[in-house]
Coordinates of C-alpha atoms and ligand atoms in Angstrom, one line a residue:
X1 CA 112.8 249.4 -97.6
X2 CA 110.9 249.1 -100.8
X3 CA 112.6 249.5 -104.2
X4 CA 111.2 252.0 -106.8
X5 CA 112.1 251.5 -110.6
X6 CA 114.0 254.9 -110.8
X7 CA 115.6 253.8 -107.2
X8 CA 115.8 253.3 -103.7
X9 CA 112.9 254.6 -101.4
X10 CA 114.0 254.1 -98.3
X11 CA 111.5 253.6 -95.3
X12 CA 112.6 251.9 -91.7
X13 CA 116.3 250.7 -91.5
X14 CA 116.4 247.0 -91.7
X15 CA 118.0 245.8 -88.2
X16 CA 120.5 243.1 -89.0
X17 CA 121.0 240.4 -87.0
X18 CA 124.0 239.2 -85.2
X19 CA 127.1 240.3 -86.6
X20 CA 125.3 239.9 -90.2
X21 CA 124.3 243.3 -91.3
X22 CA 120.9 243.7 -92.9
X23 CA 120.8 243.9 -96.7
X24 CA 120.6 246.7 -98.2
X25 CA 117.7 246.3 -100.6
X26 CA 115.8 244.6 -97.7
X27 CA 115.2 241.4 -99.2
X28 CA 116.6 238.2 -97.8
X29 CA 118.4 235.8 -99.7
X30 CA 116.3 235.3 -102.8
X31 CA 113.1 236.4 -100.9
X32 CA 112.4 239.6 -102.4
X33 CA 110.8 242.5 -101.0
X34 CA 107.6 243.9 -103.1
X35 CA 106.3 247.6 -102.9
X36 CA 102.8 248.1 -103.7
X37 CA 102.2 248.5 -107.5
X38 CA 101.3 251.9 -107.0
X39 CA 104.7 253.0 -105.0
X40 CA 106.2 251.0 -108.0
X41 CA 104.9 252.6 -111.2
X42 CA 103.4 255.9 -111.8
X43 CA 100.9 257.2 -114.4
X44 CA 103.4 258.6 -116.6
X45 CA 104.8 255.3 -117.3
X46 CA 103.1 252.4 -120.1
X47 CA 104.5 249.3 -121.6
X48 CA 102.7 250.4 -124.4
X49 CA 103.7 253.2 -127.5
X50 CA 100.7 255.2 -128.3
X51 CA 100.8 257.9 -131.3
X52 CA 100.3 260.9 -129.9
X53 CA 96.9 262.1 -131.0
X54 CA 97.9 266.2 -132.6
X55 CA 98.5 268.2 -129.6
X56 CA 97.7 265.9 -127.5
X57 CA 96.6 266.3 -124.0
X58 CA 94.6 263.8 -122.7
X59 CA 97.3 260.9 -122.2
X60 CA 99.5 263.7 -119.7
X61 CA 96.3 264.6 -117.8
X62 CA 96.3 267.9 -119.2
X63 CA 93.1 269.8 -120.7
X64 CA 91.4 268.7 -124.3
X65 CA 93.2 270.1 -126.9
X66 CA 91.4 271.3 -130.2
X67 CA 93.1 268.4 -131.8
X68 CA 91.2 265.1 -130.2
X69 CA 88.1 264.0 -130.9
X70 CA 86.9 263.8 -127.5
X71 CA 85.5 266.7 -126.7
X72 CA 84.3 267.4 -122.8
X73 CA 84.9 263.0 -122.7
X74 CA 88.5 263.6 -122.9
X75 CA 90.0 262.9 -119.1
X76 CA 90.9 265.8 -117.2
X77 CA 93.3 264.8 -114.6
X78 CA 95.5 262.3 -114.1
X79 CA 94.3 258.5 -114.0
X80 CA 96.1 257.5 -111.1
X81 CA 96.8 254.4 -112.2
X82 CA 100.6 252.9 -112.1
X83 CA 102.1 252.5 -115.4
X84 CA 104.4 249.6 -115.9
X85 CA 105.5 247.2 -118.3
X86 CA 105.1 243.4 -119.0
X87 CA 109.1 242.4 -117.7
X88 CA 107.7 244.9 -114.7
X89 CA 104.2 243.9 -114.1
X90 CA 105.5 240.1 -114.5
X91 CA 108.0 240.3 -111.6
X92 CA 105.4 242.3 -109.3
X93 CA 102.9 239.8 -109.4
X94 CA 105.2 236.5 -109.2
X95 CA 107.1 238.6 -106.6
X96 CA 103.8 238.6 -104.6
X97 CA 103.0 235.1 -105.6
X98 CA 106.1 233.6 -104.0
X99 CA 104.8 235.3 -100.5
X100 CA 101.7 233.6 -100.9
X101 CA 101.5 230.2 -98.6
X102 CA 99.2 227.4 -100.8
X103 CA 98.2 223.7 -100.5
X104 CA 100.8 223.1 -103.7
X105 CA 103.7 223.9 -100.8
X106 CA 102.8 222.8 -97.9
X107 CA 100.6 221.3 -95.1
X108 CA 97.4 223.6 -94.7
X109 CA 95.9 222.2 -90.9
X110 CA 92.9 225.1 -91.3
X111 CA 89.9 223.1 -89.8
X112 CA 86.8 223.6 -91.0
X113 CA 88.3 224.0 -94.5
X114 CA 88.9 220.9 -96.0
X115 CA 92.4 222.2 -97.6
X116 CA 93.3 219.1 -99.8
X117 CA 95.6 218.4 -102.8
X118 CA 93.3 219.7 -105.7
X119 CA 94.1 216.4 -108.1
X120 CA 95.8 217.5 -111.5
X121 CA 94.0 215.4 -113.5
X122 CA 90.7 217.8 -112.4
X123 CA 92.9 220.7 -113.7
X124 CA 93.4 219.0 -117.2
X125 CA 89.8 218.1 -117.7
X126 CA 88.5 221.7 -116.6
X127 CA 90.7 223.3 -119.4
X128 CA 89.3 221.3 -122.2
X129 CA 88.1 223.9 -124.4
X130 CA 84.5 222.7 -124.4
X131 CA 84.4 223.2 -121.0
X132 CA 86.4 226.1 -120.3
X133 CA 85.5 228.3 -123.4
X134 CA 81.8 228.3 -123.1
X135 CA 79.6 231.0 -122.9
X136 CA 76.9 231.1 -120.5
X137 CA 74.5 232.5 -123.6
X138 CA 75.5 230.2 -125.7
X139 CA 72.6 228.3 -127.7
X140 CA 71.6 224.9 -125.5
X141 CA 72.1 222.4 -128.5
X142 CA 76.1 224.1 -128.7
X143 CA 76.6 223.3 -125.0
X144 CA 75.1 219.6 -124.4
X145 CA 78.4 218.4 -123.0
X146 CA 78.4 221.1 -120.5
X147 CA 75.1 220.4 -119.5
X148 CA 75.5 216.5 -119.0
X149 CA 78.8 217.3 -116.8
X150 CA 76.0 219.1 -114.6
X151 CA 73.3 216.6 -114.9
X152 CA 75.4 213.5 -113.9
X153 CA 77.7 215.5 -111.3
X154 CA 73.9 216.5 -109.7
X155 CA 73.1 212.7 -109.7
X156 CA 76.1 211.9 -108.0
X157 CA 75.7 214.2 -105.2
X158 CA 72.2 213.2 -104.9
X159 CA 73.0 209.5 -104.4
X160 CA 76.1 210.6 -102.3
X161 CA 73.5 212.1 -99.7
X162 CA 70.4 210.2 -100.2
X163 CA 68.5 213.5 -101.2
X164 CA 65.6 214.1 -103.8
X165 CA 67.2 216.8 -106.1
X166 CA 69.9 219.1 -106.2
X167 CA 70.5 222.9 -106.8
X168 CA 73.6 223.5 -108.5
X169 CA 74.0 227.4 -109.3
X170 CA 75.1 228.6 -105.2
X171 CA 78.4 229.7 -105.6
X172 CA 79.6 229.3 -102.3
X173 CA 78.9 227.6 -98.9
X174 CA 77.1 230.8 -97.7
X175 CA 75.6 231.1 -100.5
X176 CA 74.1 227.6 -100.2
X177 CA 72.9 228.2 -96.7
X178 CA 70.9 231.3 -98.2
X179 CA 69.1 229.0 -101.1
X180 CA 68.3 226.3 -98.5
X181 CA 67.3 229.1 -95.7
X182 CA 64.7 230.7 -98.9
X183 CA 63.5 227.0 -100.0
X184 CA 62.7 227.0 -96.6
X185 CA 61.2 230.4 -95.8
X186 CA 58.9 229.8 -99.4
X187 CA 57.9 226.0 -98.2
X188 CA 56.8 227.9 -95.1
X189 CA 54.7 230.6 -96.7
X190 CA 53.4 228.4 -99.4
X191 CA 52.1 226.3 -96.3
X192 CA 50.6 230.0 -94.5
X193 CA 53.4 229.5 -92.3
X194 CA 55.2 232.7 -93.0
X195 CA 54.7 233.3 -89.8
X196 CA 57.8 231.3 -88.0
X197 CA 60.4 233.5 -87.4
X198 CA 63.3 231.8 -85.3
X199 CA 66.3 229.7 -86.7
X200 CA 67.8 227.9 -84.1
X201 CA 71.1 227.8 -84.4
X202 CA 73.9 225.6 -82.0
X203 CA 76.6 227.5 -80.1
X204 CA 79.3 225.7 -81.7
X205 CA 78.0 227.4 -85.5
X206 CA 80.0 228.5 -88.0
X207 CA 79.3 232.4 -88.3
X208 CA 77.8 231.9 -91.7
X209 CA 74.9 230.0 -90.5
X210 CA 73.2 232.7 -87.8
X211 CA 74.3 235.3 -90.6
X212 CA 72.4 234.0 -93.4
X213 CA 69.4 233.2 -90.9
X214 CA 69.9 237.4 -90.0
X215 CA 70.1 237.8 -93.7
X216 CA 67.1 236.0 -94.5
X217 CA 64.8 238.1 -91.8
X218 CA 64.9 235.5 -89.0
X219 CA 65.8 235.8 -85.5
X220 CA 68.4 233.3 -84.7
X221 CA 68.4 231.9 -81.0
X222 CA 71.7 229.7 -80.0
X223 CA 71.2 226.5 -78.9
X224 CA 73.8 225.2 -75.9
X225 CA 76.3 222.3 -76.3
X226 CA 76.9 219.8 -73.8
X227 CA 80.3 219.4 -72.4
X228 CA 80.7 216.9 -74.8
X229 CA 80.7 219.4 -77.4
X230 CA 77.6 218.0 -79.0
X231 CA 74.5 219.9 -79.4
X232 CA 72.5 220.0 -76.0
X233 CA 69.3 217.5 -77.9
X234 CA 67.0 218.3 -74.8
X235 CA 67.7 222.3 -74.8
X236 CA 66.7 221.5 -78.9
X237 CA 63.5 220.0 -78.6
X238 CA 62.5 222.3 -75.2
X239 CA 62.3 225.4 -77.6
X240 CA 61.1 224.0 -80.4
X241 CA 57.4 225.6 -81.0
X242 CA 55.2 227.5 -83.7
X243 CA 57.4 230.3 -84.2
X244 CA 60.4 227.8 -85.3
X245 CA 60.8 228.1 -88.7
X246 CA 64.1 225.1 -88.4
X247 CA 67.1 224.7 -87.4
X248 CA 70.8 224.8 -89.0
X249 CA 73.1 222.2 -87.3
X250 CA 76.3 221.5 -88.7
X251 CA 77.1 217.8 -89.0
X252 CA 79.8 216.6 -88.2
X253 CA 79.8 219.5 -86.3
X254 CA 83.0 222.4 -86.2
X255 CA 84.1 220.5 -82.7
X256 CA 85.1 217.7 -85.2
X257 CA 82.5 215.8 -83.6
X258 CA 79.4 213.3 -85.1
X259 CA 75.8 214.4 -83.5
X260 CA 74.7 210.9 -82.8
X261 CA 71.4 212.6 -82.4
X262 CA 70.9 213.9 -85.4
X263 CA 68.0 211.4 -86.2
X264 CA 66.0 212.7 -83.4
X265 CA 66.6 215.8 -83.5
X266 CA 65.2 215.9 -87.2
X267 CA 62.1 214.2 -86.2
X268 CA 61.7 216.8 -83.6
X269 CA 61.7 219.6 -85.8
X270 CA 59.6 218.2 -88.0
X271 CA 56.6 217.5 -85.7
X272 CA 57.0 220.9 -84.3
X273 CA 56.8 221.9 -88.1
X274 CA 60.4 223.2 -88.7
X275 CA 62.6 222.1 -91.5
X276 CA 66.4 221.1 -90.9
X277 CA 69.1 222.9 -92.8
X278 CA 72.6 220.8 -92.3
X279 CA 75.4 223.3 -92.8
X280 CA 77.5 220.1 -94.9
X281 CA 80.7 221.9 -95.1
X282 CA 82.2 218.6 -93.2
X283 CA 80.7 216.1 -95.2
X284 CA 84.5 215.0 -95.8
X285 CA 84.3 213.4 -93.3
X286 CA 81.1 211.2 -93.9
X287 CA 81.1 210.9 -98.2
X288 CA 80.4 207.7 -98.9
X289 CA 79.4 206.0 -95.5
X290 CA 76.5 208.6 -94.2
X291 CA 73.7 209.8 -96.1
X292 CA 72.5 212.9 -95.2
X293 CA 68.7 212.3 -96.3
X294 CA 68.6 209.0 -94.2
X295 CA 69.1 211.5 -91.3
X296 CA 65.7 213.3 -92.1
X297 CA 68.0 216.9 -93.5
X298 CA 65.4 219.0 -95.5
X299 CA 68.9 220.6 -97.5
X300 CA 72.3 220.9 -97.1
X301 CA 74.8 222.2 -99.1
X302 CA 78.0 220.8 -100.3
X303 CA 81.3 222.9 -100.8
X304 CA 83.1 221.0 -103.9
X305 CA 85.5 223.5 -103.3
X306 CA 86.3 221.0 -99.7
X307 CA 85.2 218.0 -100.2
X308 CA 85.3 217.5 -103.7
X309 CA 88.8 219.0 -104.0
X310 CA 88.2 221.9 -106.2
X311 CA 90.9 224.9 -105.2
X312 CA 89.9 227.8 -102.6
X313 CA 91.5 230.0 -100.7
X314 CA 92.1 233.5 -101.1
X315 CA 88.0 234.4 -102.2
X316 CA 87.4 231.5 -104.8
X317 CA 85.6 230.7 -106.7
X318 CA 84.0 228.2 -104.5
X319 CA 80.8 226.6 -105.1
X320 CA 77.9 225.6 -102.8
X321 CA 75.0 223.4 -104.7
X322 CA 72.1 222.5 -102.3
X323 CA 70.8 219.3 -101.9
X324 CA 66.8 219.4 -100.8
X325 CA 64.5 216.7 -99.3
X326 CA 61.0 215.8 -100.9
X327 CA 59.5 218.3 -98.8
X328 CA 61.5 221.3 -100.4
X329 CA 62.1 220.5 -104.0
X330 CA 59.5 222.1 -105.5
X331 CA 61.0 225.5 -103.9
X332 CA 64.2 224.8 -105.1
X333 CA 65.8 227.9 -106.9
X334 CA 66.1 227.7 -110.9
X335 CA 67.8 226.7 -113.2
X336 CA 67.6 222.8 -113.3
X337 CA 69.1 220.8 -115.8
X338 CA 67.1 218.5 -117.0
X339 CA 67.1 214.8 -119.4
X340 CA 64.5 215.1 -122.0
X341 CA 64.7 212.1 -124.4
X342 CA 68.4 212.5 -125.4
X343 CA 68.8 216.4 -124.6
X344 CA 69.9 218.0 -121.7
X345 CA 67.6 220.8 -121.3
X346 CA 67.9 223.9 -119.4
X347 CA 64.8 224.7 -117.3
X348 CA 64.8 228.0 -116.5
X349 CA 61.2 229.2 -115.7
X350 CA 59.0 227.7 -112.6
X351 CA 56.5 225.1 -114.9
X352 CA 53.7 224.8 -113.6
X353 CA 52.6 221.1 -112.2
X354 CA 56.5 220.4 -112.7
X355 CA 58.3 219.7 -109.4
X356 CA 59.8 223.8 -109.9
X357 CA 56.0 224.8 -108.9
X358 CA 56.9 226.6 -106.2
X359 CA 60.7 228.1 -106.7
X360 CA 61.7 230.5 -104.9
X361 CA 63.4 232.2 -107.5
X362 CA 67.1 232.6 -109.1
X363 CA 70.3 232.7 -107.2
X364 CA 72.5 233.5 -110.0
X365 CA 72.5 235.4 -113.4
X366 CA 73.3 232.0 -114.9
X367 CA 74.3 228.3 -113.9
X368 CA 77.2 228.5 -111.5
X369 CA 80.5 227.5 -111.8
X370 CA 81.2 225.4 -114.5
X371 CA 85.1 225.1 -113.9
X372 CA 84.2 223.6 -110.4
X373 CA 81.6 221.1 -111.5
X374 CA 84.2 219.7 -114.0
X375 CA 86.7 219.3 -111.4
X376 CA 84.2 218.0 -109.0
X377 CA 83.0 215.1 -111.4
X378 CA 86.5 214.3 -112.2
X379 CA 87.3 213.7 -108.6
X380 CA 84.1 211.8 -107.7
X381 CA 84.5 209.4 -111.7
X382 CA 88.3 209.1 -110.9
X383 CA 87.9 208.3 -107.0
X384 CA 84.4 206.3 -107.4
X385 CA 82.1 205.3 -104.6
X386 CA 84.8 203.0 -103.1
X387 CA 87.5 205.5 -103.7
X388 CA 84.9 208.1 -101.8
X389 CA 84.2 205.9 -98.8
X390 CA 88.4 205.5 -98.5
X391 CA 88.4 209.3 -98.2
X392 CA 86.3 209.9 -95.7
X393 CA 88.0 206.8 -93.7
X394 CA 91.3 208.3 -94.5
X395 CA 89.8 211.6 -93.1
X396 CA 89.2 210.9 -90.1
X397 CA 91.9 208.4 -89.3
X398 CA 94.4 211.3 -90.1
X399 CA 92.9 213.1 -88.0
X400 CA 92.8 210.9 -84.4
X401 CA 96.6 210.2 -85.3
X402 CA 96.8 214.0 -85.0
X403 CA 94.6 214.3 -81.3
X404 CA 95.9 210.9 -79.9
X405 CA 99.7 212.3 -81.1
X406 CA 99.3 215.5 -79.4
X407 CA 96.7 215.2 -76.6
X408 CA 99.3 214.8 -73.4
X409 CA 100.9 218.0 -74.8
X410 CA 98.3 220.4 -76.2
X411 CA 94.5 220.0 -73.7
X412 CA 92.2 218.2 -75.8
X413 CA 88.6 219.1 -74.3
X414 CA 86.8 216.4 -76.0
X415 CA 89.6 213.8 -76.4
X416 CA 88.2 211.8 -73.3
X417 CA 85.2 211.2 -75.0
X418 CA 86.2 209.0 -78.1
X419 CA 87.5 209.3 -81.2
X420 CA 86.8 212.8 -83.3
X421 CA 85.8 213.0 -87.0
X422 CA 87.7 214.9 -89.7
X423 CA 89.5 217.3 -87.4
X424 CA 91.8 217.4 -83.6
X425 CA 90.3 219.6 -81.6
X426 CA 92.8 221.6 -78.9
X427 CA 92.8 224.5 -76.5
X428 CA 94.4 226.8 -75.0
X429 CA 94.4 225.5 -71.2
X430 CA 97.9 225.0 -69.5
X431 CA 99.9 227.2 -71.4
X432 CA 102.0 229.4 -69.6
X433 CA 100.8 232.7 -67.9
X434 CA 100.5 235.2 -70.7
X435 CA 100.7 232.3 -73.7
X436 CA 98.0 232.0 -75.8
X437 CA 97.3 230.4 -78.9
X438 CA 98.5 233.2 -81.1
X439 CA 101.5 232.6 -79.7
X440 CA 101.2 229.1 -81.1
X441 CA 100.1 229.9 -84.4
X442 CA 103.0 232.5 -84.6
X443 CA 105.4 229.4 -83.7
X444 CA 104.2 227.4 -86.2
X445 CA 104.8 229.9 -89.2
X446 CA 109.0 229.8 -88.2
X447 CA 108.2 226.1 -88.3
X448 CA 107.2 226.6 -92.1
X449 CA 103.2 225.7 -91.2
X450 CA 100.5 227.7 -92.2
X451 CA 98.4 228.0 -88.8
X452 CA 95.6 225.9 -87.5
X453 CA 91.6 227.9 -87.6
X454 CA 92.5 229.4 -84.0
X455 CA 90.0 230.7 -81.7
X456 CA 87.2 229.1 -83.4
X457 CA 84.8 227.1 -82.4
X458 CA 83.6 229.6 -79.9
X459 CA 82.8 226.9 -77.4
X460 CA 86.4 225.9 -76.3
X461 CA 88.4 229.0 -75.0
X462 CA 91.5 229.4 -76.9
X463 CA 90.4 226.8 -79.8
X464 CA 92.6 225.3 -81.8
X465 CA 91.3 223.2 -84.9
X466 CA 93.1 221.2 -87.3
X467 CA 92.2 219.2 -90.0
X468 CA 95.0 217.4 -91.9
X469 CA 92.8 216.1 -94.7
X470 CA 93.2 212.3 -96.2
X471 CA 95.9 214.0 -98.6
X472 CA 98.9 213.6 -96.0
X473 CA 100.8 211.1 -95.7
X474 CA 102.1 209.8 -92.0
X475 CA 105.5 211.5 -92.5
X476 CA 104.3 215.1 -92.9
X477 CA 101.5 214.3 -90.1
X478 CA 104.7 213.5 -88.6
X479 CA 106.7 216.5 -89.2
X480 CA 103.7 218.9 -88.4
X481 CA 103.3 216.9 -84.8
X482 CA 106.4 217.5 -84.2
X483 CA 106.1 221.3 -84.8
X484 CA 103.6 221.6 -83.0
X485 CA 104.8 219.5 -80.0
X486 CA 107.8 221.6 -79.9
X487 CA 105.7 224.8 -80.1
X488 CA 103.5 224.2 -77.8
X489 CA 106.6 223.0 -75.1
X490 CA 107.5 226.3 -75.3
X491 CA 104.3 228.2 -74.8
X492 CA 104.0 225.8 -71.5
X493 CA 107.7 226.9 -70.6
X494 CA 106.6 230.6 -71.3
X495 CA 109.7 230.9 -74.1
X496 CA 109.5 234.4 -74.1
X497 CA 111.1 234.2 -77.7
X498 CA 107.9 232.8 -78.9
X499 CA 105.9 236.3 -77.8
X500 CA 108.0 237.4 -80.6
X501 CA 107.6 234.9 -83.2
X502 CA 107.1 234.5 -86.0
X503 CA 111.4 235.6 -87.0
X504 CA 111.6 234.4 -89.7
X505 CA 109.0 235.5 -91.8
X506 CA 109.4 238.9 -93.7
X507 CA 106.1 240.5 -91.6
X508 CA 105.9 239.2 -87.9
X509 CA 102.6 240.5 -85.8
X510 CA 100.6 242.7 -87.6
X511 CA 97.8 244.2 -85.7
X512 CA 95.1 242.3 -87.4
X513 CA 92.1 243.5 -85.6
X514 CA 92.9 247.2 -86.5
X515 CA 93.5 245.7 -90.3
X516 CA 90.1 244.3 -90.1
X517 CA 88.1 247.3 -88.6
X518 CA 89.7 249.9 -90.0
X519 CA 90.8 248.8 -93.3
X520 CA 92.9 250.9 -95.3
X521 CA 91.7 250.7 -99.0
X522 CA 92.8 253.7 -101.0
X523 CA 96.7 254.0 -101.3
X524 CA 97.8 257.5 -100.8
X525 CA 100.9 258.2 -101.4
X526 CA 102.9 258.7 -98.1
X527 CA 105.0 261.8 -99.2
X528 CA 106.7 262.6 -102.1
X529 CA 109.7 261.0 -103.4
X530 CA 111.9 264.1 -103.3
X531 CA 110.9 264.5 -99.7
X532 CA 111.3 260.7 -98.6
X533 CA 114.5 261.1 -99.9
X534 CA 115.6 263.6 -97.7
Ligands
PLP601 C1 83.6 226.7 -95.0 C2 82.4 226.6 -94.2 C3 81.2 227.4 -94.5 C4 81.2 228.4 -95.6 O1 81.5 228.0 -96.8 P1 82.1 229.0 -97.9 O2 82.2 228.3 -99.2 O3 83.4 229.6 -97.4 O4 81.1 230.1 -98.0 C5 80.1 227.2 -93.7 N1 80.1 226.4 -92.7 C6 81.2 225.7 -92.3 C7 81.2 224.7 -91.1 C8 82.4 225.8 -93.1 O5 83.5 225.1 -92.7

């Protein structure tokens, strides 16, 4: 049932449940039901009063009249947009708010995705006004506060991962992997190398990295893991050869795991003449006690929007800056900022004989994402480099209380083989006949969890990945074990109530594949009101 502001339109009866009959509004309690915006208003409607322009037609959709000014400009058909006004358009999008699930409510296990508690302090210091008001155009000597929040947050990430410089304007993970995968692809032709074509790429990948390799032009070939979920070092070095351009290995890697081998495997590449992209999405789980550079990484990029606790979820904005070795700074994308005597200065050309020689180009239309970088260097000034080293130990402790809590109940494929990183690793082996981790997931939503990543990594059938994050404390690691223990009880009982979960929640299974290939992005209206009615 969805309400209308002239009314009811009614679609499928709400069942009630018990002896309780179903409302009839179909909201529950004070969870309210929300109709599209477009089944809501119409484009009669406006919160605001316009004078009518003299015989006026263009605001009712009807033909120009001889009295407007607009001649063959003046609209001829309706707009199609809803009308509503500001008490209206208020409660629509707070009504949707309040079905939204967010790190502010709750414990969000998605591994791989650093969900944290985004520090209000960051908040206060990205809304200072010469931060957030700034114009990208804006005259250099008008923004020197701005700049220096990029310069020293750019140090600080250097040092973090023992790197040579730093590209700040990728605005997202993927993105990052793209500037480090074109620093790469220009240090190669700039060597007449242009030539290697293959990015090797380990099994256990997050789906960015073989796209952006695709992106970029290059074949991507998988490299196996071992059955300790750790990339197969041997395989590696077997195929390495003049037509490898490098490698992208995630470290630690989306199995939760360290790859102890990282060291060699670097040196590898590099005699065979390949660079190494690190996908450093996880570096959450090393800040502060691993650098990256001592590994022999050629660039990596950071999302501040994970480790560095800025917000994400739900598209952004995230940011992605690159770090890059000796070998590829001087094909690192522009701009840089840059300490000239006391000015920050925005270099935004390649300068010859500077270390830009060679860049590859621009990424952006202008710096990237100043509201992130503010946040980021508050967390990294307000946490400092003991504070940092605390998070990634805090990390991953969280995390083995999570595998050792849950590994006699859930299978833990790597568990026998030590402690994990950042994030528990389960699958889907011993549930009942028919019980999958779906099934789980849906469990854990009545429980009042957003759902673990499921079915990713691609190595363990069934995956299940959670990453609790430093920012729990032991009694909601607590309450979520429990959860989960009794969830996953009942998928080895086969609970046939849990093939039906979630109950609770307004929606229960959608068919999300369908959603995803076929989406449905133009609202047309179902039938007309009169006739719904009927
Ligand atoms: C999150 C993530 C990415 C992509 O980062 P975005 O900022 O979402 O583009 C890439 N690799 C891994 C391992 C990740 O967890």
């Amino acid at each position: 049932m969805s309400i209308n502001q002239s009314g009811w339109r009614p679609t499928a009866p709400e069942q009630g449940k018990g002896n309780v009959p179903a409302s009839v509004t179909g909201n529950k309690a004070l969870m309210l039901e929300e109709a599209l915006i477009f089944e809501i208003g119409d484009s009669h409607t406006t919160g605001v009063d316009f004078c009518s322009p003299a015989k006026a037609g263009a605001q009712t959709g009807s033909p120009p009249s001889r009295g407007n000014k607009l001649g063959a400009l003046a609209r001829k058909a309706p707009i199609g947009l809803p009308g509503l006004s500001e008490p209206e358009t208020v409660r629509h999008y707070t009504r949707l708010s309040r079905q939204n699930y967010g790190i502010d409510l709750g414990f969000f296990p998605l591994g791989s995705c650093t969900m944290k508690h985004n520090p209000r302090l960051n908040e206060k210091m990205a809304r200072l006004p010469g931060f957030s008001d700034v114009h990208p155009l804006q005259p250099v000597d008008t923004v020197q506060g701005a700049l220096e929040v990029i310069h020293q947050l750019a140090r600080w990430l250097v040092t973090l991962t023992g790197m040579t410089s730093v590209a700040m304007s990728p605005k997202a993970g993927a993105h990052g992997e793209l500037c480090g995968i074109l620093a790469i692809r220009a240090a190669l032709e700039a060597k007449g190398e242009g030539h290697r074509k293959v990015i090797l790429v380990p099994e256990s990948a997050h789906g960015t990295n073989p796209a952006t390799a695709a992106f970029a032009g290059y074949g991507v070939e998988d490299i196996p893991a071992t059955a300790e979920g750790r990339v197969d070092t041997a395989a590696l070095k077997a195929r390495l050869g003049p037509d490898v351009a490098g490698v992208m290995i995630t470290n630690p890697n989306t199995c939760g795991l360290f790859e102890r081998d990282m060291r060699e495997i670097s040196d590898a590449v590099h005699a065979a003449g390949g660079f190494v992209y690190c996908d450093g999405a996880n570096f959450n789980a090393i800040v502060g006690r691993v650098r990256p550079g001592d590994l022999g990484i050629d660039a990596m990029h950071i999302n501040l929007h994970k480790t560095f606790s800025t917000p994400h979820g739900g598209g952004g904005p995230g940011s992605g800056p690159v770090v890059f070795s000796a070998a590829l700074t001087p094909y690192a994308p522009l701009p840089f900022v840059e300490k000239q005597g006391d000015q920050f200065v925005l270099v935004e050309e390649e300068t010859a004989g500077e270390h830009h020689a060679g860049s590859f180009g621009r990424m952006v239309a202008f710096h990237g994402q100043m509201g992130m970088f503010t946040r980021a260097l508050t967390y990294i000034l307000s946490h400092g480099a003991d504070g940092l080293r605390q998070v990634s130990e805090d990390a991953v402790l969280n995390a083995n209380y999570i595998l050792r809590s849950l590994d006699t109940t859930l299978d833990a494929p790597f568990g026998p083989s030590g402690p994990c990183m950042h994030e528990a690793l389960f699958s889907d082996s011993g549930l009942a006949a028919g019980f999958s981790t779906i099934d789980i997931a849906k469990g854990l939503i009545d429980e009042g969890f957003h759902p673990m990543t499921m079915y990713f990594p691609l190595v363990v059938h069934g995956a299940m990945l959670v990453e609790p994050t430093e920012t729990e404390s032991k009694a909601a690691l607590d309450q979520f074990i429990a959860a989960l223990r009794s969830v996953a009880e009942r998928a080895k009982a086969g609970d046939p109530s849990l093939k039906t979960a979630p109950h609770f929640a307004p929606r229960a299974r959608l068919d999300e594949t369908l959603a995803a290939r076929k989406p449905v992005l133009v609202w047309k209206d179902p039938a007309p009101l009169a006739q719904a009615a009927e």
